[in-house]
XYZ file of C-alpha atoms in Angstrom:
463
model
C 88.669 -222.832 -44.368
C 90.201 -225.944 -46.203
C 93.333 -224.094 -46.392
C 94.026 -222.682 -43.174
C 93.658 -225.888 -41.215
C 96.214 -227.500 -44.429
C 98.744 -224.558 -43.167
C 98.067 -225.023 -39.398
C 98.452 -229.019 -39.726
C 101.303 -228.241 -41.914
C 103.325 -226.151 -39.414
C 102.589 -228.560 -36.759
C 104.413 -231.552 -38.757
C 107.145 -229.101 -39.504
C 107.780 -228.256 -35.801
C 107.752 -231.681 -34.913
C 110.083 -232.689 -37.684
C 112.716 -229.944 -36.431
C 112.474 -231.296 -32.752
C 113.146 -235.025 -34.130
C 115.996 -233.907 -36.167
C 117.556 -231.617 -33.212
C 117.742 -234.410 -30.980
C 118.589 -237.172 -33.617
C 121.703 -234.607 -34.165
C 121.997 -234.070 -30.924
C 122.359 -236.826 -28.850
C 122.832 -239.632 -31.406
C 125.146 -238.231 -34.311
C 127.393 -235.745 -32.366
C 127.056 -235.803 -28.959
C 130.202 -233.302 -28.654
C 128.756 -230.365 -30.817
C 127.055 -227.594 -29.482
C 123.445 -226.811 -28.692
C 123.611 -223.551 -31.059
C 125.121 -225.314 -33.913
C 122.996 -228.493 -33.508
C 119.777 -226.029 -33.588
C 121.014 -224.478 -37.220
C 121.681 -227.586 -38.520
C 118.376 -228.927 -37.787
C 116.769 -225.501 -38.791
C 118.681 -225.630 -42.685
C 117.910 -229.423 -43.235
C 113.983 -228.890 -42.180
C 114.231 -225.974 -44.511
C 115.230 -227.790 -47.458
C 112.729 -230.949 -46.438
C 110.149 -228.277 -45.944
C 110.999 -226.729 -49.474
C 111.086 -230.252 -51.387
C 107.689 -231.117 -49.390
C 105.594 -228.080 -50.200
C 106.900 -228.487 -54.508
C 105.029 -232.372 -53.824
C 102.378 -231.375 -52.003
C 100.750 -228.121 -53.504
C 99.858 -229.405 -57.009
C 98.442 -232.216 -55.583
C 96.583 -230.363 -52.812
C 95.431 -228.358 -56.043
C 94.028 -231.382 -57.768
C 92.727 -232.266 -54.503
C 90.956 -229.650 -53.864
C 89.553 -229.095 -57.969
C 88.513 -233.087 -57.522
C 86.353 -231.771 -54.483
C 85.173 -229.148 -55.928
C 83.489 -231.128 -58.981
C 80.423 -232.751 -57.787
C 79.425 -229.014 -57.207
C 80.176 -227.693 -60.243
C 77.832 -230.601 -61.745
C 75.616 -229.961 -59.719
C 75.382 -226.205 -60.423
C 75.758 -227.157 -64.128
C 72.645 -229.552 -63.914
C 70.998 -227.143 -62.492
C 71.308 -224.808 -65.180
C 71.062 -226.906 -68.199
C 68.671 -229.162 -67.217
C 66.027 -226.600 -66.989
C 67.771 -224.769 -70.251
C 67.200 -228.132 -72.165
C 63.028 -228.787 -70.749
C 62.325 -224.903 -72.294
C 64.234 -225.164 -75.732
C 61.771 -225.775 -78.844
C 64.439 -227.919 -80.074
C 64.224 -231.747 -79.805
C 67.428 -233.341 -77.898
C 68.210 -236.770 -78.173
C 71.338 -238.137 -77.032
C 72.127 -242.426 -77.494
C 74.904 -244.489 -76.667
C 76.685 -247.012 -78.933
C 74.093 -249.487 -78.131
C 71.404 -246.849 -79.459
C 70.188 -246.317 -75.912
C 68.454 -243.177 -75.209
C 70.377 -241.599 -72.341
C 69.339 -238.078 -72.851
C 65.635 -236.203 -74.088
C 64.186 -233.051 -73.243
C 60.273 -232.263 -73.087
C 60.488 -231.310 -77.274
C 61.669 -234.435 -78.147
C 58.638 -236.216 -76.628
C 56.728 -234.704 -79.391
C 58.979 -235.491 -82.008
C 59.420 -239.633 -81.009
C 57.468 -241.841 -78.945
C 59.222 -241.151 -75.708
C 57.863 -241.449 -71.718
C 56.712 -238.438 -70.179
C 56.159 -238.079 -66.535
C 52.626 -236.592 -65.685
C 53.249 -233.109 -64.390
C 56.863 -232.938 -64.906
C 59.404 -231.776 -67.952
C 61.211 -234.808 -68.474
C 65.267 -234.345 -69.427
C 66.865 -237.494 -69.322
C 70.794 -237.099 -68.334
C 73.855 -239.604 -68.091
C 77.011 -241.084 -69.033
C 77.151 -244.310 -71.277
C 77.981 -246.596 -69.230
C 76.200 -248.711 -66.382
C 77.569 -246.650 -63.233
C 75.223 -245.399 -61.228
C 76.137 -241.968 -61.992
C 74.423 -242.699 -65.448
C 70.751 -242.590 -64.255
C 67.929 -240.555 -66.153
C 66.699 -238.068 -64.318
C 63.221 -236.327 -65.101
C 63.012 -233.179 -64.162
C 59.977 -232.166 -62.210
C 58.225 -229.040 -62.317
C 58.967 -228.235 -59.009
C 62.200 -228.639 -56.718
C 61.972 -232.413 -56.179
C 63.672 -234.344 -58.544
C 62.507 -238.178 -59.816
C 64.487 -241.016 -61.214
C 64.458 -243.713 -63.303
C 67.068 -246.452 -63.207
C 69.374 -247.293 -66.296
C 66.992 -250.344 -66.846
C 64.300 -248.232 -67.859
C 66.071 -246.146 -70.373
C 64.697 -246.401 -73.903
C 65.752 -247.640 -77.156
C 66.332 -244.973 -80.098
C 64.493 -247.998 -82.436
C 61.367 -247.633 -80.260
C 61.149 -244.338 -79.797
C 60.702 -244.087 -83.741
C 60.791 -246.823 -86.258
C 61.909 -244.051 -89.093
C 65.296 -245.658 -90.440
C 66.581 -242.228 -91.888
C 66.836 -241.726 -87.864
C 68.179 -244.788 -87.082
C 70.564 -244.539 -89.742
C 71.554 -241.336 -88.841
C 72.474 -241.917 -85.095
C 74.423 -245.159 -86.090
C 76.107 -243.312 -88.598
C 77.885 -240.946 -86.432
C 78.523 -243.425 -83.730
C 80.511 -245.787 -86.030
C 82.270 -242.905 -88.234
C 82.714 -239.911 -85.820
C 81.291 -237.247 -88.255
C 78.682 -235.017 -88.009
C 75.035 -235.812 -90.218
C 72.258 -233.331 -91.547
C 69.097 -234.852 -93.254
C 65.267 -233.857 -93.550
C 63.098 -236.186 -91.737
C 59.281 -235.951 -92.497
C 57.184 -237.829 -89.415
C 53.218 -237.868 -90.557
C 50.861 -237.723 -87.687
C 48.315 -236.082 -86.519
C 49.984 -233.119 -88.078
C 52.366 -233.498 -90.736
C 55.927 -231.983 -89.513
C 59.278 -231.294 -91.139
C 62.445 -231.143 -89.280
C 66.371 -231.061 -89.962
C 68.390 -233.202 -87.881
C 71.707 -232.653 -87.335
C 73.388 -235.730 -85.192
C 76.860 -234.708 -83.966
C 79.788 -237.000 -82.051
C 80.072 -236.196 -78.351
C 82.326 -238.609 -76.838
C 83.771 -242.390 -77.589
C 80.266 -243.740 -77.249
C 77.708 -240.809 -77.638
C 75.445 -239.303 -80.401
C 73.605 -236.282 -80.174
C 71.001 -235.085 -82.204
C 68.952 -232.407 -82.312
C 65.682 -231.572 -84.176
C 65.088 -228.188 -85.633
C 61.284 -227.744 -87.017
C 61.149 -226.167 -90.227
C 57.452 -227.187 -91.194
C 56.963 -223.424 -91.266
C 59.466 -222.490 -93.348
C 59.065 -225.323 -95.930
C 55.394 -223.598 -96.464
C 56.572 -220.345 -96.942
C 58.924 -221.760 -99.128
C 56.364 -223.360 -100.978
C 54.253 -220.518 -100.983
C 57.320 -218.320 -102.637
C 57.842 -220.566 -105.366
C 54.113 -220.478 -106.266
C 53.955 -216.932 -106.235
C 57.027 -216.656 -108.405
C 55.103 -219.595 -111.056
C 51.782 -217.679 -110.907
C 53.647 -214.195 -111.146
C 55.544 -215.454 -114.235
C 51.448 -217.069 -115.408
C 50.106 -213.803 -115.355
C 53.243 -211.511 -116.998
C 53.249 -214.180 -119.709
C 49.686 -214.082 -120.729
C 49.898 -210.508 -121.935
C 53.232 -210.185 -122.989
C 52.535 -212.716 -125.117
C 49.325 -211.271 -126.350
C 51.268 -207.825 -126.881
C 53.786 -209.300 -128.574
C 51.868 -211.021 -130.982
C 49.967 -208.174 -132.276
C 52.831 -205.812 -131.892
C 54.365 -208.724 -134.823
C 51.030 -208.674 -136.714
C 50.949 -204.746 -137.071
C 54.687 -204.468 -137.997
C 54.134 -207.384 -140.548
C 51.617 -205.207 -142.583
C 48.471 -204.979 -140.093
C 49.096 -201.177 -140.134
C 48.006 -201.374 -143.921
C 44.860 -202.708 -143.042
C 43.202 -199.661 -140.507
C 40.165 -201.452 -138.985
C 42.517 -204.463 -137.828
C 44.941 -201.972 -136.750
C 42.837 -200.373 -134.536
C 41.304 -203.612 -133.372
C 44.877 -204.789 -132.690
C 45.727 -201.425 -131.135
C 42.870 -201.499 -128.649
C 44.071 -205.264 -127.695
C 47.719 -203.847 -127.008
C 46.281 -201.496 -124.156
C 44.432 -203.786 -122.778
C 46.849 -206.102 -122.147
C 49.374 -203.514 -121.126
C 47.185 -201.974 -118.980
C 46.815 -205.260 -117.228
C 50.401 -205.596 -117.031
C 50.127 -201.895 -115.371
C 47.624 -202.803 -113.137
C 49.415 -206.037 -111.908
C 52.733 -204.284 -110.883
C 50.650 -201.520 -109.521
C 49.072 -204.116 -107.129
C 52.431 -205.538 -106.394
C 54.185 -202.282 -105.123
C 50.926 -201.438 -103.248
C 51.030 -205.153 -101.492
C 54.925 -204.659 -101.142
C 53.992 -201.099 -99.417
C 50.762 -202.477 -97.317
C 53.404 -206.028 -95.972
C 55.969 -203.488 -94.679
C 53.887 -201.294 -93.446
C 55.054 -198.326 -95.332
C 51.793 -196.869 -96.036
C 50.184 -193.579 -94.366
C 46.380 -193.863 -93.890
C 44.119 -190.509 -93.867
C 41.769 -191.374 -91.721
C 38.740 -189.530 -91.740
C 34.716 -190.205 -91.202
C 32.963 -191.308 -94.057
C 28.998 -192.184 -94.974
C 29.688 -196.137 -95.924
C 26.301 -195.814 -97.818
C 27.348 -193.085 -100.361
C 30.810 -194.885 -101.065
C 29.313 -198.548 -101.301
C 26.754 -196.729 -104.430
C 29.907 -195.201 -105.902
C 31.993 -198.540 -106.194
C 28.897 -200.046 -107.529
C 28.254 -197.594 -110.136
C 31.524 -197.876 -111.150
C 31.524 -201.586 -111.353
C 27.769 -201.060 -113.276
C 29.961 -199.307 -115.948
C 32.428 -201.971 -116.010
C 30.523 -204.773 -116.214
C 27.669 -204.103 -119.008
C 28.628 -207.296 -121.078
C 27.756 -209.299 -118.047
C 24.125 -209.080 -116.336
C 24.256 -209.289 -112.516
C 21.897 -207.573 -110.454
C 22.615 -205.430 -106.705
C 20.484 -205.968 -104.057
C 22.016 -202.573 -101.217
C 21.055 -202.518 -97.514
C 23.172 -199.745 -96.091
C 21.713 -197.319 -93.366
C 21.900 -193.732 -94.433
C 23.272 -192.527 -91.091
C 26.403 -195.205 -90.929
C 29.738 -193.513 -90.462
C 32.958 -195.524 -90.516
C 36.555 -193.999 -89.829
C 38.489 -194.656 -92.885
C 40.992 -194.023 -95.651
C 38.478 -193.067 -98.560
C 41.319 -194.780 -101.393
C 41.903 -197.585 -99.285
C 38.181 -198.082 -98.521
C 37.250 -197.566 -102.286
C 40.268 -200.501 -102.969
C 38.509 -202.933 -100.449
C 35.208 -202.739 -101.880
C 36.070 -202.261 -105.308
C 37.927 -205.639 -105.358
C 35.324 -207.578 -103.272
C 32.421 -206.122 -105.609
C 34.378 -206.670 -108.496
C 35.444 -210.540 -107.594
C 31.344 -210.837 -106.895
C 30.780 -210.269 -110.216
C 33.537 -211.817 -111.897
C 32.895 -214.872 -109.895
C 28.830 -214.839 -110.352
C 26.690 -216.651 -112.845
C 24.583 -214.560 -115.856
C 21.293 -212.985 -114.148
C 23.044 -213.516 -110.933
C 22.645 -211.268 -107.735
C 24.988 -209.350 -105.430
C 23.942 -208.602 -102.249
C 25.680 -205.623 -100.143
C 24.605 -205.561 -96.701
C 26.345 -202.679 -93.525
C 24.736 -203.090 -89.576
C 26.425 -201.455 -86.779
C 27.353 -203.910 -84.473
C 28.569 -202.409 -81.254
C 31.172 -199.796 -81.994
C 32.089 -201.703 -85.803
C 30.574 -201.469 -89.044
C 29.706 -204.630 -90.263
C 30.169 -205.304 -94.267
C 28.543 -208.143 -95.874
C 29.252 -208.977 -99.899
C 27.360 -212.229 -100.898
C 27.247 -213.804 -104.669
C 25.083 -216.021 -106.109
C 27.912 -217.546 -108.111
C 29.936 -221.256 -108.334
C 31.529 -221.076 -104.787
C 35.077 -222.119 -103.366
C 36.242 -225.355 -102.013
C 37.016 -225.572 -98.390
C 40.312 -226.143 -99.348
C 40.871 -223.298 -101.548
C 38.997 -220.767 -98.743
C 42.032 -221.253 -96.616
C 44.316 -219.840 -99.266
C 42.198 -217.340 -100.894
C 43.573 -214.076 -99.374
C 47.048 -215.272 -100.415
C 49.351 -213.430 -102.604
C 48.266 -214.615 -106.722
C 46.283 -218.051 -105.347
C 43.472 -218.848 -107.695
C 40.573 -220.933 -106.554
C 39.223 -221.403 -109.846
C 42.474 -222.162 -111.806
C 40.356 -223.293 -114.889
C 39.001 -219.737 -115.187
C 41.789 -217.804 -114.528
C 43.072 -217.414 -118.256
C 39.265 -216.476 -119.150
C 38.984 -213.902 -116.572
C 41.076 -210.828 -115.921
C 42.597 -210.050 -113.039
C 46.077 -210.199 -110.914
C 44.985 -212.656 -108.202
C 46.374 -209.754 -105.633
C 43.220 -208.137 -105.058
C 42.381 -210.154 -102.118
C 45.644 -210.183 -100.325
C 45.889 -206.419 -100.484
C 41.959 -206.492 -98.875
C 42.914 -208.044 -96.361
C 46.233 -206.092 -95.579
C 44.190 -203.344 -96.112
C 41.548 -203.989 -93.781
C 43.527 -205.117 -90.996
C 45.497 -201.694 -91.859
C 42.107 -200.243 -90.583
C 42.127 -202.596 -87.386
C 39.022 -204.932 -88.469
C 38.861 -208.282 -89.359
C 37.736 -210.128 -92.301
C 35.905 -213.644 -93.283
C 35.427 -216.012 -95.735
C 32.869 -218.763 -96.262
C 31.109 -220.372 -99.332
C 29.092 -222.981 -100.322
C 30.021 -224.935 -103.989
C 27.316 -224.602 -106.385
C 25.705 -221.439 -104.067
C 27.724 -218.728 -104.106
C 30.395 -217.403 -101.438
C 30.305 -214.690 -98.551
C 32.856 -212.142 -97.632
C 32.299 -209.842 -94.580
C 34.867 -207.032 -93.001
C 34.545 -205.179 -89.917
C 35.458 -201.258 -89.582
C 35.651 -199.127 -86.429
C 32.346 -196.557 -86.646
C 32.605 -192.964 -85.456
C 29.070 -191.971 -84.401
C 27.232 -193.476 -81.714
C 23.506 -194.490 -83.298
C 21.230 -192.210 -80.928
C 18.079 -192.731 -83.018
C 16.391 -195.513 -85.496
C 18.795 -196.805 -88.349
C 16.707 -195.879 -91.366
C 17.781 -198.464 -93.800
C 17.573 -198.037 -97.979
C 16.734 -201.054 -100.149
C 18.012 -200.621 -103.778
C 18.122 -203.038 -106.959
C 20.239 -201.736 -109.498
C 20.516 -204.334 -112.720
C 23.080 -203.992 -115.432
C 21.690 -204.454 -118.617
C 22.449 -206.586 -121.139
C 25.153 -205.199 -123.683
């Protein structure tokens, strides 16, 4: 539209240059020449004026036209970033020389002390400067937009008095180069982030918080897996080698400390055997590699099994079983992977217990699960070790754990292994009292008549 009327207004002046010039040539600068050859004189010089004129005018029509067309571009662009930058996890902060805050999305009000509106997303946006084209603007919700004048705009040193921050921003304003450091902010919740600050313009800083609280803890949580991994290889590779050196220095000569010494090698290479074994089955269980047969199952008859065997086990140490399973409970399980969960609970109940303590193994049906409840009578966890029991080689008791065996897997692959089976499982404890562990798996019957429950006490004697 802008266009045509420039062509229409432009052949208008050049029709009303050529009549000017025919009768300038005309009457005033030779009278005695002929109409015709007046006309195509007049016609050849508007030509080349017409030529000269549309070279000077088109580029700057051009520019003309792109300067019109910017306040809609920003507009368009604000409307697209803006609500971009009030969704993004990521904290944005942008500050001027003077360490003004001209720019902050909704994540960086949870990062600093910064204003929010009530009800809106706040994103601050701006130039440096004191034009009114560098007002903050907060975002709302909805269509309607809300301001706040340049006054108003805060100061990076009151958002957050941290002076690795402060440092940071002025920095990159005075040397133009781009900064990266860790910031840790302790609140309610202690976070970690990495801030990058980079150079925008003469005057402006922007930085930009990435959290990485997460990943610090499973950093954490790596390298204390590798330092108890390397804890438990160590303690019976040391063991093995230090009878495998007694034995070659002469033990063999002596054959009741040989075998002695012999019967200490397996163990402690079948502990090593049992710890990798626990490994690849975690590794297998985490990526989800493994196939489970389901199939029903009477949870009474496989809860006396794991017990029996752990009766056999655990003669040199007297615990006693209390069992409360009913007879007619079916669950849908993997019979290895069931015997796994139970055997390591069981086991840890009586590892953990006291001498003459009791175990207690309980099953109800509670609407269409199975309900499994292990209880020990032994020294109990802290609350702060019961959030990181079911990790990967986590000890509670750390004093114990040279005197007792074990890989400190056993319950991180329970409780892969359980969730494997789509139920749940729970922790609690009470120091001094003993701690409770209770798993939920989906039944397969439907319980159409009286549970008829069985009571047993099973001891293991005294070696």
């Amino acid at each position: 539209m802008k266009a045509t009327a420039y062509r229409v207004g432009l052949a208008a002046l050049g029709a009303l240059t050529v009549f000017l010039i025919d009768e300038t040539i005309g009457k005033l600068l030779f009278p005695s020449t002929s109409i015709i050859t007046v006309h195509l004189i007049s016609v050849g010089v508007v030509a080349a004026l017409t030529f000269f004129a549309l070279c000077c005018a088109v580029p700057h029509r051009d520019a003309l036209l792109d300067t019109r067309r910017q306040p809609d571009m920003s507009e368009d662009a604000n409307r697209l970033l803006l609500p971009l930058l009030a969704t993004m996890r990521e904290g944005i902060v942008i500050v001027n020389s003077r360490l003004d805050i001209v720019l902050y999305n909704d994540a960086a009000t949870n990062i600093v002390r910064l204003p929010v509106k009530e009800g809106q997303s706040v994103v601050g946006t701006g130039r440096a400067d004191n034009s009114d084209s560098g007002l903050i603007v907060a975002l709302a919700s909805g269509p309607a937009h809300a301001r706040v004048s340049v006054g108003q705009r805060p100061r990076l040193i009151d958002a957050t008095r941290d002076p690795a921050i402060n440092d940071a921003f002025r920095q990159v304003l005075d040397q133009r180069t781009s900064v990266e450091i860790r910031v840790e902010l302790i609140g309610r919740i202690q976070r970690i982030y990495h801030l990058r600050v980079t150079p925008l313009d003469a005057d402006l800083a922007a930085g930009v918080f990435f959290d990485i609280t997460e990943l610090e803890r499973l950093e954490r949580v790596r390298r204390e897996f590798f330092a108890n991994l390397s804890h438990e290889l160590r303690t019976p590779l040391t063991a093995i080698v230090a009878y495998a050196d007694t034995l070659e220095a002469g033990g063999c000569d002596d054959p009741q400390n040989a075998k002695r010494f012999i019967g200490k090698l397996h163990k402690h290479a079948t502990r090593m055997s049992k710890l990798i074994t626990d490994i690849s089955d975690l590794s297998a269980i985490e990526s989800g590699s493994i196939h489970l047969a389901l199939e029903p199952l009477r949870l009474q008859s496989i809860i006396a099994e794991v017990i029996a065997f752990a009766e056999a086990r655990r003669r040199d140490f007297p615990v006693s079983f209390c069992v409360s399973v009913p007879e007619n409970l079916f669950v849908q399980a993997d019979r290895t992977r069931l015997e796994q969960i139970l055997s390591n609970l069981i086991d840890n109940a009586v590892k953990f217990n006291r001498p003459g303590g009791l175990v207690k193994v309980n099953a109800e049906l509670v609407g269409d699960k199975a309900v499994v409840l292990i209880e020990d009578t032994g020294v109990g966890i802290t609350a702060l070790d019961l959030r990181r029991i079911f990790e990967r080689l986590y000890r509670a008791d750390k004093s114990r754990s040279n005197r007792i065996e074990g890989t400190g897997l056993g319950l991180a692959i329970v409780k892969h292994l359980v969730q494997a089976h789509r139920g749940e499982i729970t922790a609690t404890s009470e120091l001094g009292r003993g701690s409770r562990f209770t798993f939920t798996l989906p039944s397969t019957v439907a319980q159409e008549e009286p549970i008829e429950s069985i009571h047993a006490e099973l001891s293991v004697a005294d070696a």
